[in-house]
Amino acid sequence: MMDRLDILGRPDIERLVNAFYTKVRADEPLGHVFDGIAKVNWETHLPKLYNFWDTVLFRAGTFRGNPIAAHMKLIEHADLSWPMFERWLVLFRSTVDELFAGENAGHIIRCAEDMAQVIHSKIHAIPNPRFNPERLTPEQKARYASYRESPQEP
Ligand code: HEM
């Protein structure tokens, strides 16, 4: 059996993202959202996702985008129910596990799980118990209040 190494840098991120979206496109319901409905331009979308995960894992700071808005604009046209997110996660976990093993591999899966929850609850305006205002600590309340006061980016 081939020994799997951890995700160590940008080339590994690119390998992971390429393998993952190959699976996504081959999956009937998910592939339909990307290629049938959103008609994603893969030449520009893949580099954007390299930058996204490179920034999540290695703080590359190269991602420019708005994932909530990108998925929000799809809800009228596509099935973005939780089972679709779960399907996305199953493919993501299996791609990571096939290619890599280690701390970063575990971390990127947990990040994807958290972000799937956040994107799903935001686009459907479903309150997520993890962000229930009643459960915030005083420190979180102060921090969130300061976000609201700071100028919004367009
Ligand atoms: C049901 C599951 C999902 C579907 C069907 C889906 C589909 C899409 C589509 C069609 C786009 C837009 C591409 C474009 O307009 O060019 C997009 C963008 C994106 N998605 Fe997803 N997505 C899903 C879940 C996720 C999850 C869980 C994450 C993160 C962990 C994610 C990360 C992103 C990012 C970073 C972008 C680019 C956003 C931007 O342009 O600013 N997606 N997604």
PDB file of C-alpha atoms and ligand atoms in Angstrom:
ATOM      1  CA  MET A   1       0.000   0.000   0.000  1.00  0.00           C
ATOM      2  CA  MET A   2       1.173   3.506  -0.832  1.00  0.00           C
ATOM      3  CA  ASP A   3       2.105   5.545   2.215  1.00  0.00           C
ATOM      4  CA  ARG A   4       0.052   8.668   2.306  1.00  0.00           C
ATOM      5  CA  LEU A   5       1.694  11.911   3.394  1.00  0.00           C
ATOM      6  CA  ASP A   6       0.024  14.948   4.907  1.00  0.00           C
ATOM      7  CA  ILE A   7      -1.082  17.998   2.891  1.00  0.00           C
ATOM      8  CA  LEU A   8       2.145  19.968   2.927  1.00  0.00           C
ATOM      9  CA  GLY A   9       1.704  22.923   0.603  1.00  0.00           C
ATOM     10  CA  ARG A  10       0.185  24.477  -2.478  1.00  0.00           C
ATOM     11  CA  PRO A  11       0.945  21.568  -4.865  1.00  0.00           C
ATOM     12  CA  ASP A  12      -0.923  19.186  -2.526  1.00  0.00           C
ATOM     13  CA  ILE A  13      -3.866  21.602  -2.323  1.00  0.00           C
ATOM     14  CA  GLU A  14      -4.017  21.676  -6.121  1.00  0.00           C
ATOM     15  CA  ARG A  15      -3.935  17.880  -6.308  1.00  0.00           C
ATOM     16  CA  LEU A  16      -6.728  17.607  -3.741  1.00  0.00           C
ATOM     17  CA  VAL A  17      -8.954  20.236  -5.378  1.00  0.00           C
ATOM     18  CA  ASN A  18      -8.486  18.721  -8.862  1.00  0.00           C
ATOM     19  CA  ALA A  19      -9.330  15.216  -7.625  1.00  0.00           C
ATOM     20  CA  PHE A  20     -12.308  16.455  -5.598  1.00  0.00           C
ATOM     21  CA  TYR A  21     -13.959  18.370  -8.439  1.00  0.00           C
ATOM     22  CA  THR A  22     -13.389  15.459 -10.814  1.00  0.00           C
ATOM     23  CA  LYS A  23     -15.555  13.429  -8.404  1.00  0.00           C
ATOM     24  CA  VAL A  24     -18.082  16.229  -7.958  1.00  0.00           C
ATOM     25  CA  ARG A  25     -18.572  16.557 -11.714  1.00  0.00           C
ATOM     26  CA  ALA A  26     -19.022  12.789 -12.063  1.00  0.00           C
ATOM     27  CA  ASP A  27     -21.679  12.758  -9.323  1.00  0.00           C
ATOM     28  CA  GLU A  28     -25.076  13.149 -10.938  1.00  0.00           C
ATOM     29  CA  PRO A  29     -26.916  15.605  -8.643  1.00  0.00           C
ATOM     30  CA  LEU A  30     -23.839  17.611  -7.658  1.00  0.00           C
ATOM     31  CA  GLY A  31     -22.369  17.647 -11.146  1.00  0.00           C
ATOM     32  CA  HIS A  32     -25.689  18.953 -12.414  1.00  0.00           C
ATOM     33  CA  VAL A  33     -25.530  21.967 -10.075  1.00  0.00           C
ATOM     34  CA  PHE A  34     -22.017  22.888 -11.215  1.00  0.00           C
ATOM     35  CA  ASP A  35     -22.201  22.098 -14.931  1.00  0.00           C
ATOM     36  CA  GLY A  36     -25.933  22.145 -15.694  1.00  0.00           C
ATOM     37  CA  ILE A  37     -27.154  25.043 -13.550  1.00  0.00           C
ATOM     38  CA  ALA A  38     -24.227  27.288 -12.544  1.00  0.00           C
ATOM     39  CA  LYS A  39     -22.254  26.427 -15.703  1.00  0.00           C
ATOM     40  CA  VAL A  40     -19.029  26.923 -13.811  1.00  0.00           C
ATOM     41  CA  ASN A  41     -15.987  28.073 -15.760  1.00  0.00           C
ATOM     42  CA  TRP A  42     -13.481  25.561 -14.388  1.00  0.00           C
ATOM     43  CA  GLU A  43     -10.463  27.444 -15.701  1.00  0.00           C
ATOM     44  CA  THR A  44     -11.195  30.289 -13.311  1.00  0.00           C
ATOM     45  CA  HIS A  45     -13.043  28.345 -10.599  1.00  0.00           C
ATOM     46  CA  LEU A  46     -10.284  25.823  -9.820  1.00  0.00           C
ATOM     47  CA  PRO A  47      -7.570  28.461  -9.171  1.00  0.00           C
ATOM     48  CA  LYS A  48     -10.057  30.300  -6.940  1.00  0.00           C
ATOM     49  CA  LEU A  49     -10.507  27.125  -4.903  1.00  0.00           C
ATOM     50  CA  TYR A  50      -6.749  26.533  -4.728  1.00  0.00           C
ATOM     51  CA  ASN A  51      -6.500  30.017  -3.224  1.00  0.00           C
ATOM     52  CA  PHE A  52      -9.418  29.330  -0.888  1.00  0.00           C
ATOM     53  CA  TRP A  53      -7.957  26.156   0.637  1.00  0.00           C
ATOM     54  CA  ASP A  54      -4.399  27.492   0.552  1.00  0.00           C
ATOM     55  CA  THR A  55      -5.682  30.401   2.639  1.00  0.00           C
ATOM     56  CA  VAL A  56      -7.665  28.177   5.031  1.00  0.00           C
ATOM     57  CA  LEU A  57      -4.785  25.780   5.637  1.00  0.00           C
ATOM     58  CA  PHE A  58      -1.651  27.848   5.148  1.00  0.00           C
ATOM     59  CA  ARG A  59      -2.870  31.450   5.516  1.00  0.00           C
ATOM     60  CA  ALA A  60      -1.809  32.226   1.951  1.00  0.00           C
ATOM     61  CA  GLY A  61      -4.214  35.204   1.937  1.00  0.00           C
ATOM     62  CA  THR A  62      -4.795  34.807  -1.792  1.00  0.00           C
ATOM     63  CA  PHE A  63      -8.544  34.096  -1.743  1.00  0.00           C
ATOM     64  CA  ARG A  64     -10.842  36.892  -2.852  1.00  0.00           C
ATOM     65  CA  GLY A  65     -14.481  35.985  -2.855  1.00  0.00           C
ATOM     66  CA  ASN A  66     -17.712  35.675  -0.982  1.00  0.00           C
ATOM     67  CA  PRO A  67     -18.756  32.051  -0.503  1.00  0.00           C
ATOM     68  CA  ILE A  68     -22.056  32.899   1.212  1.00  0.00           C
ATOM     69  CA  ALA A  69     -23.155  35.148  -1.662  1.00  0.00           C
ATOM     70  CA  ALA A  70     -21.931  32.638  -4.262  1.00  0.00           C
ATOM     71  CA  HIS A  71     -24.179  29.913  -2.798  1.00  0.00           C
ATOM     72  CA  MET A  72     -27.016  32.276  -1.906  1.00  0.00           C
ATOM     73  CA  LYS A  73     -27.516  33.153  -5.553  1.00  0.00           C
ATOM     74  CA  LEU A  74     -27.942  29.449  -6.346  1.00  0.00           C
ATOM     75  CA  ILE A  75     -30.775  28.624  -3.955  1.00  0.00           C
ATOM     76  CA  GLU A  76     -33.543  29.660  -6.324  1.00  0.00           C
ATOM     77  CA  HIS A  77     -32.170  27.437  -9.064  1.00  0.00           C
ATOM     78  CA  ALA A  78     -30.671  24.392  -7.377  1.00  0.00           C
ATOM     79  CA  ASP A  79     -31.298  21.915  -4.575  1.00  0.00           C
ATOM     80  CA  LEU A  80     -29.007  23.131  -1.789  1.00  0.00           C
ATOM     81  CA  SER A  81     -30.671  21.131   0.982  1.00  0.00           C
ATOM     82  CA  TRP A  82     -28.590  19.541   3.742  1.00  0.00           C
ATOM     83  CA  PRO A  83     -28.470  16.123   1.977  1.00  0.00           C
ATOM     84  CA  MET A  84     -26.652  17.840  -0.910  1.00  0.00           C
ATOM     85  CA  PHE A  85     -24.101  19.315   1.492  1.00  0.00           C
ATOM     86  CA  GLU A  86     -23.717  15.887   3.097  1.00  0.00           C
ATOM     87  CA  ARG A  87     -23.106  14.417  -0.357  1.00  0.00           C
ATOM     88  CA  TRP A  88     -20.491  17.104  -1.024  1.00  0.00           C
ATOM     89  CA  LEU A  89     -18.819  16.254   2.321  1.00  0.00           C
ATOM     90  CA  VAL A  90     -18.788  12.503   1.632  1.00  0.00           C
ATOM     91  CA  LEU A  91     -16.863  13.153  -1.592  1.00  0.00           C
ATOM     92  CA  PHE A  92     -14.568  15.667   0.093  1.00  0.00           C
ATOM     93  CA  ARG A  93     -13.689  13.312   2.976  1.00  0.00           C
ATOM     94  CA  SER A  94     -13.084  10.371   0.651  1.00  0.00           C
ATOM     95  CA  THR A  95     -10.844  12.453  -1.647  1.00  0.00           C
ATOM     96  CA  VAL A  96      -8.760  13.701   1.287  1.00  0.00           C
ATOM     97  CA  ASP A  97      -8.505  10.197   2.763  1.00  0.00           C
ATOM     98  CA  GLU A  98      -7.486   8.616  -0.534  1.00  0.00           C
ATOM     99  CA  LEU A  99      -4.615  11.023  -1.075  1.00  0.00           C
ATOM    100  CA  PHE A 100      -3.438  12.216   2.331  1.00  0.00           C
ATOM    101  CA  ALA A 101      -3.141  11.335   6.003  1.00  0.00           C
ATOM    102  CA  GLY A 102      -2.118  13.525   8.929  1.00  0.00           C
ATOM    103  CA  GLU A 103      -2.917  16.617  10.931  1.00  0.00           C
ATOM    104  CA  ASN A 104      -3.642  18.927   7.992  1.00  0.00           C
ATOM    105  CA  ALA A 105      -5.747  16.232   6.341  1.00  0.00           C
ATOM    106  CA  GLY A 106      -7.874  15.990   9.481  1.00  0.00           C
ATOM    107  CA  HIS A 107      -8.010  19.757   9.820  1.00  0.00           C
ATOM    108  CA  ILE A 108      -9.156  20.440   6.257  1.00  0.00           C
ATOM    109  CA  ILE A 109     -12.021  17.953   6.694  1.00  0.00           C
ATOM    110  CA  ARG A 110     -13.150  19.617   9.917  1.00  0.00           C
ATOM    111  CA  CYS A 111     -12.960  23.044   8.236  1.00  0.00           C
ATOM    112  CA  ALA A 112     -15.093  21.796   5.348  1.00  0.00           C
ATOM    113  CA  GLU A 113     -17.643  20.327   7.781  1.00  0.00           C
ATOM    114  CA  ASP A 114     -17.883  23.608   9.691  1.00  0.00           C
ATOM    115  CA  MET A 115     -18.161  25.660   6.525  1.00  0.00           C
ATOM    116  CA  ALA A 116     -20.828  23.383   5.076  1.00  0.00           C
ATOM    117  CA  GLN A 117     -22.898  23.992   8.241  1.00  0.00           C
ATOM    118  CA  VAL A 118     -22.354  27.731   8.117  1.00  0.00           C
ATOM    119  CA  ILE A 119     -23.078  28.081   4.389  1.00  0.00           C
ATOM    120  CA  HIS A 120     -26.173  25.891   4.690  1.00  0.00           C
ATOM    121  CA  SER A 121     -27.613  27.731   7.676  1.00  0.00           C
ATOM    122  CA  LYS A 122     -26.809  31.187   6.264  1.00  0.00           C
ATOM    123  CA  ILE A 123     -28.312  30.634   2.825  1.00  0.00           C
ATOM    124  CA  HIS A 124     -31.504  29.214   4.327  1.00  0.00           C
ATOM    125  CA  ALA A 125     -31.535  31.682   7.240  1.00  0.00           C
ATOM    126  CA  ILE A 126     -31.689  28.786   9.693  1.00  0.00           C
ATOM    127  CA  PRO A 127     -30.369  29.744  13.128  1.00  0.00           C
ATOM    128  CA  ASN A 128     -27.343  27.606  13.926  1.00  0.00           C
ATOM    129  CA  PRO A 129     -27.119  26.730  17.652  1.00  0.00           C
ATOM    130  CA  ARG A 130     -23.363  27.322  17.583  1.00  0.00           C
ATOM    131  CA  PHE A 131     -24.028  30.982  16.789  1.00  0.00           C
ATOM    132  CA  ASN A 132     -27.007  31.404  19.083  1.00  0.00           C
ATOM    133  CA  PRO A 133     -26.613  34.898  20.640  1.00  0.00           C
ATOM    134  CA  GLU A 134     -27.807  33.511  24.004  1.00  0.00           C
ATOM    135  CA  ARG A 135     -24.828  31.198  24.139  1.00  0.00           C
ATOM    136  CA  LEU A 136     -22.117  33.705  23.299  1.00  0.00           C
ATOM    137  CA  THR A 137     -19.517  34.480  25.948  1.00  0.00           C
ATOM    138  CA  PRO A 138     -19.058  38.134  27.022  1.00  0.00           C
ATOM    139  CA  GLU A 139     -15.799  38.157  25.043  1.00  0.00           C
ATOM    140  CA  GLN A 140     -17.575  36.963  21.874  1.00  0.00           C
ATOM    141  CA  LYS A 141     -20.347  39.532  22.359  1.00  0.00           C
ATOM    142  CA  ALA A 142     -17.807  42.359  22.601  1.00  0.00           C
ATOM    143  CA  ARG A 143     -15.933  41.077  19.558  1.00  0.00           C
ATOM    144  CA  TYR A 144     -19.068  40.700  17.432  1.00  0.00           C
ATOM    145  CA  ALA A 145     -20.257  44.176  18.437  1.00  0.00           C
ATOM    146  CA  SER A 146     -16.970  45.621  17.218  1.00  0.00           C
ATOM    147  CA  TYR A 147     -17.418  43.837  13.867  1.00  0.00           C
ATOM    148  CA  ARG A 148     -20.779  45.510  13.413  1.00  0.00           C
ATOM    149  CA  GLU A 149     -19.276  48.925  14.079  1.00  0.00           C
ATOM    150  CA  SER A 150     -16.426  48.484  11.613  1.00  0.00           C
ATOM    151  CA  PRO A 151     -17.031  49.644   8.030  1.00  0.00           C
ATOM    152  CA  GLN A 152     -18.441  46.930   5.808  1.00  0.00           C
ATOM    153  CA  GLU A 153     -16.505  45.813   2.769  1.00  0.00           C
ATOM    154  CA  PRO A 154     -18.524  45.931  -0.455  1.00  0.00           C
TER     155      PRO A 154
HETATM  156  C1  HEM B   1     -24.315  21.374  -1.792  1.00  0.00           C
HETATM  157  C2  HEM B   1     -23.011  21.649  -1.744  1.00  0.00           C
HETATM  158  C3  HEM B   1     -22.367  22.672  -2.645  1.00  0.00           C
HETATM  159  C4  HEM B   1     -22.666  23.010  -3.937  1.00  0.00           C
HETATM  160  C5  HEM B   1     -23.719  22.406  -4.853  1.00  0.00           C
HETATM  161  C6  HEM B   1     -21.753  24.078  -4.312  1.00  0.00           C
HETATM  162  C7  HEM B   1     -21.737  24.710  -5.538  1.00  0.00           C
HETATM  163  C8  HEM B   1     -21.001  25.836  -5.845  1.00  0.00           C
HETATM  164  C9  HEM B   1     -21.144  26.610  -7.060  1.00  0.00           C
HETATM  165  C10 HEM B   1     -22.056  26.259  -8.229  1.00  0.00           C
HETATM  166  C11 HEM B   1     -20.322  27.687  -6.938  1.00  0.00           C
HETATM  167  C12 HEM B   1     -20.251  28.895  -7.857  1.00  0.00           C
HETATM  168  C13 HEM B   1     -19.252  28.837  -8.901  1.00  0.00           C
HETATM  169  C14 HEM B   1     -19.317  30.084  -9.776  1.00  0.00           C
HETATM  170  O1  HEM B   1     -20.287  30.856  -9.665  1.00  0.00           O
HETATM  171  O2  HEM B   1     -18.395  30.253 -10.540  1.00  0.00           O
HETATM  172  C15 HEM B   1     -19.620  27.556  -5.686  1.00  0.00           C
HETATM  173  C16 HEM B   1     -18.649  28.416  -5.234  1.00  0.00           C
HETATM  174  C17 HEM B   1     -17.846  28.175  -4.139  1.00  0.00           C
HETATM  175  N1  HEM B   1     -17.998  27.142  -3.241  1.00  0.00           N
HETATM  176 FE1  HEM B   1     -19.455  25.762  -3.229  1.00  0.00          FE
HETATM  177  N2  HEM B   1     -20.928  24.354  -3.254  1.00  0.00           N
HETATM  178  C18 HEM B   1     -21.256  23.516  -2.217  1.00  0.00           C
HETATM  179  C19 HEM B   1     -20.653  23.467  -0.979  1.00  0.00           C
HETATM  180  C20 HEM B   1     -19.503  24.139  -0.640  1.00  0.00           C
HETATM  181  C21 HEM B   1     -18.791  23.994   0.604  1.00  0.00           C
HETATM  182  C22 HEM B   1     -19.211  23.071   1.761  1.00  0.00           C
HETATM  183  C23 HEM B   1     -17.708  24.831   0.535  1.00  0.00           C
HETATM  184  C24 HEM B   1     -16.615  25.079   1.542  1.00  0.00           C
HETATM  185  C25 HEM B   1     -16.197  24.192   2.408  1.00  0.00           C
HETATM  186  C26 HEM B   1     -17.745  25.493  -0.761  1.00  0.00           C
HETATM  187  C27 HEM B   1     -16.831  26.421  -1.205  1.00  0.00           C
HETATM  188  C28 HEM B   1     -17.009  27.241  -2.292  1.00  0.00           C
HETATM  189  C29 HEM B   1     -16.172  28.398  -2.588  1.00  0.00           C
HETATM  190  C30 HEM B   1     -14.958  28.877  -1.788  1.00  0.00           C
HETATM  191  C31 HEM B   1     -16.697  28.985  -3.752  1.00  0.00           C
HETATM  192  C32 HEM B   1     -16.194  30.243  -4.456  1.00  0.00           C
HETATM  193  C33 HEM B   1     -16.916  31.423  -3.862  1.00  0.00           C
HETATM  194  C34 HEM B   1     -16.658  32.722  -4.560  1.00  0.00           C
HETATM  195  O3  HEM B   1     -16.688  32.760  -5.795  1.00  0.00           O
HETATM  196  O4  HEM B   1     -16.450  33.693  -3.861  1.00  0.00           O
HETATM  197  N3  HEM B   1     -18.851  25.050  -1.438  1.00  0.00           N
HETATM  198  N4  HEM B   1     -20.071  26.430  -5.030  1.00  0.00           N
END
